[in-house]
């Protein structure tokens, strides 16, 4: 079986992989939110759908652009960490 240390290492690597995959999407959502927030403050237009649509478009675009990279990150994690842990147990 796996030791507690090995399990914690695996969980840490899983969190890193998740962070690397999620970071570009979260960064773009935050940036778009800030830009639209500034525009709304300057123009005093308070419309909820105004933030939602560009954020969604930005998130989808970044997800599409980083899909290949994200897939590789997850595959490397699977091959280097998950499969050896399963095989070793």
CSV table of N, CA and C in Angstrom, one decimal:
chain,number,residue,atom,x,y,z
A,1,UNK,N,0.8,-1.2,0.0
A,1,UNK,CA,0.0,0.0,0.0
A,1,UNK,C,0.8,1.3,0.0
A,2,UNK,N,0.2,2.4,-0.1
A,2,UNK,CA,0.9,3.7,-0.1
A,2,UNK,C,1.1,4.1,1.4
A,3,UNK,N,2.3,4.7,1.6
A,3,UNK,CA,2.5,5.3,2.9
A,3,UNK,C,1.8,6.7,2.9
A,4,UNK,N,1.7,7.3,4.1
A,4,UNK,CA,1.0,8.6,4.3
A,4,UNK,C,1.8,9.6,3.5
A,5,UNK,N,3.2,9.5,3.6
A,5,UNK,CA,4.0,10.5,2.9
A,5,UNK,C,3.8,10.4,1.4
A,6,UNK,N,3.7,9.2,0.8
A,6,UNK,CA,3.5,9.1,-0.6
A,6,UNK,C,2.2,9.7,-1.1
A,7,UNK,N,1.2,9.4,-0.2
A,7,UNK,CA,-0.2,10.0,-0.5
A,7,UNK,C,-0.2,11.5,-0.5
A,8,UNK,N,0.5,12.1,0.5
A,8,UNK,CA,0.6,13.5,0.6
A,8,UNK,C,1.4,14.1,-0.6
A,9,UNK,N,2.4,13.4,-1.1
A,9,UNK,CA,3.2,13.8,-2.3
A,9,UNK,C,2.3,13.8,-3.5
A,10,UNK,N,1.5,12.8,-3.6
A,10,UNK,CA,0.6,12.6,-4.8
A,10,UNK,C,-0.5,13.8,-4.7
A,11,UNK,N,-1.0,14.0,-3.5
A,11,UNK,CA,-2.0,15.1,-3.4
A,11,UNK,C,-1.4,16.5,-3.7
A,12,UNK,N,-0.2,16.7,-3.3
A,12,UNK,CA,0.5,18.0,-3.6
A,12,UNK,C,0.7,18.1,-5.1
A,13,UNK,N,1.1,17.1,-5.7
A,13,UNK,CA,1.3,17.1,-7.2
A,13,UNK,C,0.0,17.3,-7.9
A,14,UNK,N,-1.1,16.7,-7.4
A,14,UNK,CA,-2.4,16.9,-8.0
A,14,UNK,C,-2.8,18.4,-7.9
A,15,UNK,N,-2.6,19.0,-6.7
A,15,UNK,CA,-3.0,20.4,-6.5
A,15,UNK,C,-2.2,21.3,-7.4
A,16,UNK,N,-0.9,21.0,-7.6
A,16,UNK,CA,0.0,21.8,-8.5
A,16,UNK,C,-0.5,21.7,-9.9
A,17,UNK,N,-0.9,20.5,-10.4
A,17,UNK,CA,-1.4,20.3,-11.7
A,17,UNK,C,-2.7,21.1,-11.9
A,18,UNK,N,-3.6,21.0,-10.9
A,18,UNK,CA,-4.9,21.7,-11.0
A,18,UNK,C,-4.6,23.2,-11.0
A,19,UNK,N,-3.7,23.7,-10.3
A,19,UNK,CA,-3.4,25.1,-10.2
A,19,UNK,C,-2.8,25.6,-11.6
A,20,UNK,N,-1.9,24.8,-12.1
A,20,UNK,CA,-1.3,25.2,-13.4
A,20,UNK,C,-2.3,25.2,-14.5
A,21,UNK,N,-3.3,24.3,-14.5
A,21,UNK,CA,-4.4,24.2,-15.5
A,21,UNK,C,-5.3,25.4,-15.3
A,22,UNK,N,-5.7,25.7,-14.1
A,22,UNK,CA,-6.7,26.7,-13.8
A,22,UNK,C,-6.2,28.2,-13.8
A,23,UNK,N,-4.9,28.4,-13.6
A,23,UNK,CA,-4.4,29.7,-13.5
A,23,UNK,C,-4.7,30.6,-14.6
A,24,UNK,N,-4.4,30.2,-15.9
A,24,UNK,CA,-4.6,31.1,-17.0
A,24,UNK,C,-6.1,31.5,-17.1
A,25,UNK,N,-7.0,30.6,-16.9
A,25,UNK,CA,-8.5,30.9,-17.0
A,25,UNK,C,-8.9,31.9,-15.9
A,26,UNK,N,-8.4,31.6,-14.6
A,26,UNK,CA,-8.7,32.5,-13.5
A,26,UNK,C,-8.1,33.9,-13.7
A,27,UNK,N,-6.9,33.9,-14.2
A,27,UNK,CA,-6.3,35.2,-14.5
A,27,UNK,C,-7.0,36.1,-15.5
A,28,UNK,N,-7.5,35.4,-16.5
A,28,UNK,CA,-8.2,36.2,-17.6
A,28,UNK,C,-9.6,36.6,-17.0
A,29,UNK,N,-10.3,35.8,-16.3
A,29,UNK,CA,-11.6,36.1,-15.7
A,29,UNK,C,-11.4,37.3,-14.8
A,30,UNK,N,-10.3,37.3,-13.9
A,30,UNK,CA,-10.1,38.4,-13.0
A,30,UNK,C,-9.7,39.7,-13.8
A,31,UNK,N,-8.9,39.6,-14.8
A,31,UNK,CA,-8.5,40.8,-15.6
A,31,UNK,C,-9.7,41.4,-16.2
A,32,UNK,N,-10.5,40.6,-16.9
A,32,UNK,CA,-11.7,41.1,-17.6
A,32,UNK,C,-12.7,41.7,-16.6
A,33,UNK,N,-12.8,41.1,-15.4
A,33,UNK,CA,-13.7,41.6,-14.4
A,33,UNK,C,-13.2,43.0,-13.9
A,34,UNK,N,-11.9,43.1,-13.7
A,34,UNK,CA,-11.3,44.4,-13.3
A,34,UNK,C,-11.5,45.5,-14.3
A,35,UNK,N,-11.2,45.2,-15.6
A,35,UNK,CA,-11.4,46.1,-16.7
A,35,UNK,C,-12.8,46.6,-16.8
A,36,UNK,N,-13.8,45.7,-16.8
A,36,UNK,CA,-15.2,46.0,-16.9
A,36,UNK,C,-15.6,46.8,-15.6
A,37,UNK,N,-15.1,46.4,-14.5
A,37,UNK,CA,-15.5,47.1,-13.2
A,37,UNK,C,-15.0,48.6,-13.3
A,38,UNK,N,-13.8,48.8,-13.9
A,38,UNK,CA,-13.3,50.2,-14.1
A,38,UNK,C,-14.2,50.9,-15.1
A,39,UNK,N,-14.5,50.3,-16.2
A,39,UNK,CA,-15.4,50.9,-17.2
A,39,UNK,C,-16.7,51.3,-16.6
A,40,UNK,N,-17.3,50.4,-15.8
A,40,UNK,CA,-18.6,50.7,-15.2
A,40,UNK,C,-18.5,51.8,-14.2
A,41,UNK,N,-17.4,51.9,-13.5
A,41,UNK,CA,-17.2,53.0,-12.5
A,41,UNK,C,-17.1,54.3,-13.2
A,42,UNK,N,-16.4,54.3,-14.4
A,42,UNK,CA,-16.2,55.5,-15.1
A,42,UNK,C,-17.5,56.0,-15.8
A,43,UNK,N,-18.2,55.0,-16.4
A,43,UNK,CA,-19.4,55.4,-17.2
A,43,UNK,C,-20.7,55.3,-16.3
A,44,UNK,N,-20.6,54.8,-15.1
A,44,UNK,CA,-21.7,54.6,-14.2
A,44,UNK,C,-22.8,53.8,-14.8
A,45,UNK,N,-22.4,52.8,-15.6
A,45,UNK,CA,-23.4,51.8,-16.1
A,45,UNK,C,-23.3,50.6,-15.2
A,46,UNK,N,-24.4,50.3,-14.6
A,46,UNK,CA,-24.4,49.1,-13.7
A,46,UNK,C,-25.3,48.0,-14.3
A,47,UNK,N,-24.7,47.1,-15.0
A,47,UNK,CA,-25.5,46.1,-15.7
A,47,UNK,C,-24.7,44.8,-15.5
A,48,UNK,N,-25.4,43.8,-14.9
A,48,UNK,CA,-24.8,42.5,-14.5
A,48,UNK,C,-24.4,41.7,-15.7
A,49,UNK,N,-25.2,41.7,-16.8
A,49,UNK,CA,-24.9,40.9,-18.0
A,49,UNK,C,-23.7,41.5,-18.7
A,50,UNK,N,-23.4,42.7,-18.5
A,50,UNK,CA,-22.2,43.4,-19.1
A,50,UNK,C,-20.9,42.7,-18.7
A,51,UNK,N,-20.8,42.3,-17.4
A,51,UNK,CA,-19.6,41.6,-16.9
A,51,UNK,C,-19.7,40.1,-17.3
A,52,UNK,N,-20.8,39.5,-17.3
A,52,UNK,CA,-21.0,38.1,-17.5
A,52,UNK,C,-20.5,37.6,-18.9
A,53,UNK,N,-21.0,38.3,-19.9
A,53,UNK,CA,-20.8,37.9,-21.3
A,53,UNK,C,-19.3,37.9,-21.7
A,54,UNK,N,-18.6,39.1,-21.5
A,54,UNK,CA,-17.2,39.2,-21.8
A,54,UNK,C,-16.4,38.2,-21.0
A,55,UNK,N,-16.7,38.0,-19.7
A,55,UNK,CA,-16.0,37.0,-18.9
A,55,UNK,C,-16.1,35.6,-19.5
A,56,UNK,N,-17.3,35.3,-19.8
A,56,UNK,CA,-17.6,33.9,-20.4
A,56,UNK,C,-16.8,33.7,-21.7
A,57,UNK,N,-16.8,34.8,-22.5
A,57,UNK,CA,-16.1,34.7,-23.8
A,57,UNK,C,-14.6,34.6,-23.6
A,58,UNK,N,-14.1,35.4,-22.6
A,58,UNK,CA,-12.6,35.3,-22.3
A,58,UNK,C,-12.2,34.0,-21.7
A,59,UNK,N,-13.0,33.4,-20.8
A,59,UNK,CA,-12.8,32.1,-20.2
A,59,UNK,C,-12.8,31.0,-21.3
A,60,UNK,N,-13.8,31.1,-22.2
A,60,UNK,CA,-13.8,30.1,-23.3
A,60,UNK,C,-12.6,30.2,-24.2
A,61,UNK,N,-12.3,31.4,-24.5
A,61,UNK,CA,-11.1,31.6,-25.4
A,61,UNK,C,-9.8,31.1,-24.8
A,62,UNK,N,-9.6,31.4,-23.6
A,62,UNK,CA,-8.3,31.0,-22.9
A,62,UNK,C,-8.3,29.5,-22.7
A,63,UNK,N,-9.5,28.9,-22.4
A,63,UNK,CA,-9.6,27.5,-22.2
A,63,UNK,C,-9.3,26.8,-23.5
A,64,UNK,N,-9.8,27.3,-24.6
A,64,UNK,CA,-9.5,26.8,-26.0
A,64,UNK,C,-8.0,26.9,-26.3
A,65,UNK,N,-7.4,28.0,-26.0
A,65,UNK,CA,-6.0,28.3,-26.4
A,65,UNK,C,-5.1,27.4,-25.5
A,66,UNK,N,-5.4,27.2,-24.2
A,66,UNK,CA,-4.5,26.5,-23.3
A,66,UNK,C,-4.9,25.0,-23.2
A,67,UNK,N,-5.9,24.5,-24.0
A,67,UNK,CA,-6.4,23.1,-23.9
A,67,UNK,C,-5.3,22.1,-24.1
A,68,UNK,N,-4.5,22.4,-25.2
A,68,UNK,CA,-3.4,21.4,-25.5
A,68,UNK,C,-2.4,21.4,-24.4
A,69,UNK,N,-1.9,22.5,-23.9
A,69,UNK,CA,-1.0,22.6,-22.8
A,69,UNK,C,-1.5,21.9,-21.5
A,70,UNK,N,-2.8,22.3,-21.2
A,70,UNK,CA,-3.4,21.7,-20.0
A,70,UNK,C,-3.5,20.2,-20.1
A,71,UNK,N,-3.9,19.7,-21.3
A,71,UNK,CA,-4.0,18.2,-21.5
A,71,UNK,C,-2.6,17.6,-21.2
A,72,UNK,N,-1.5,18.2,-21.7
A,72,UNK,CA,-0.2,17.7,-21.5
A,72,UNK,C,0.2,17.6,-20.0
A,73,UNK,N,-0.1,18.7,-19.3
A,73,UNK,CA,0.2,18.8,-17.9
A,73,UNK,C,-0.5,17.7,-17.2
A,74,UNK,N,-1.8,17.4,-17.5
A,74,UNK,CA,-2.6,16.4,-16.8
A,74,UNK,C,-2.0,15.0,-17.2
A,75,UNK,N,-1.7,14.8,-18.5
A,75,UNK,CA,-1.1,13.5,-18.9
A,75,UNK,C,0.2,13.2,-18.2
A,76,UNK,N,1.1,14.2,-18.1
A,76,UNK,CA,2.4,14.0,-17.4
A,76,UNK,C,2.1,13.7,-16.0
A,77,UNK,N,1.2,14.4,-15.3
A,77,UNK,CA,0.9,14.0,-13.9
A,77,UNK,C,0.4,12.6,-13.8
A,78,UNK,N,-0.5,12.2,-14.7
A,78,UNK,CA,-1.1,10.8,-14.7
A,78,UNK,C,0.0,9.8,-14.9
A,79,UNK,N,0.9,10.0,-15.9
A,79,UNK,CA,2.0,9.1,-16.2
A,79,UNK,C,3.0,9.0,-15.1
A,80,UNK,N,3.4,10.1,-14.6
A,80,UNK,CA,4.6,10.2,-13.7
A,80,UNK,C,4.2,9.9,-12.2
A,81,UNK,N,2.9,10.2,-11.9
A,81,UNK,CA,2.5,10.2,-10.5
A,81,UNK,C,1.4,9.1,-10.2
A,82,UNK,N,0.3,9.2,-10.9
A,82,UNK,CA,-0.9,8.4,-10.6
A,82,UNK,C,-0.6,6.9,-10.9
A,83,UNK,N,-0.2,6.6,-12.2
A,83,UNK,CA,0.0,5.3,-12.6
A,83,UNK,C,1.1,4.5,-11.8
A,84,UNK,N,2.2,5.2,-11.5
A,84,UNK,CA,3.2,4.5,-10.6
A,84,UNK,C,2.6,4.2,-9.2
A,85,UNK,N,1.8,5.1,-8.7
A,85,UNK,CA,1.2,4.9,-7.4
A,85,UNK,C,0.3,3.7,-7.4
A,86,UNK,N,-0.5,3.6,-8.5
A,86,UNK,CA,-1.4,2.5,-8.6
A,86,UNK,C,-0.7,1.2,-8.8
A,87,UNK,N,0.4,1.2,-9.6
A,87,UNK,CA,1.2,0.0,-9.9
A,87,UNK,C,1.9,-0.4,-8.7
A,88,UNK,N,2.4,0.6,-7.9
A,88,UNK,CA,3.2,0.2,-6.7
A,88,UNK,C,2.4,-0.3,-5.5
A,89,UNK,N,1.1,-0.1,-5.5
A,89,UNK,CA,0.3,-0.4,-4.4
A,89,UNK,C,-0.1,-1.9,-4.4
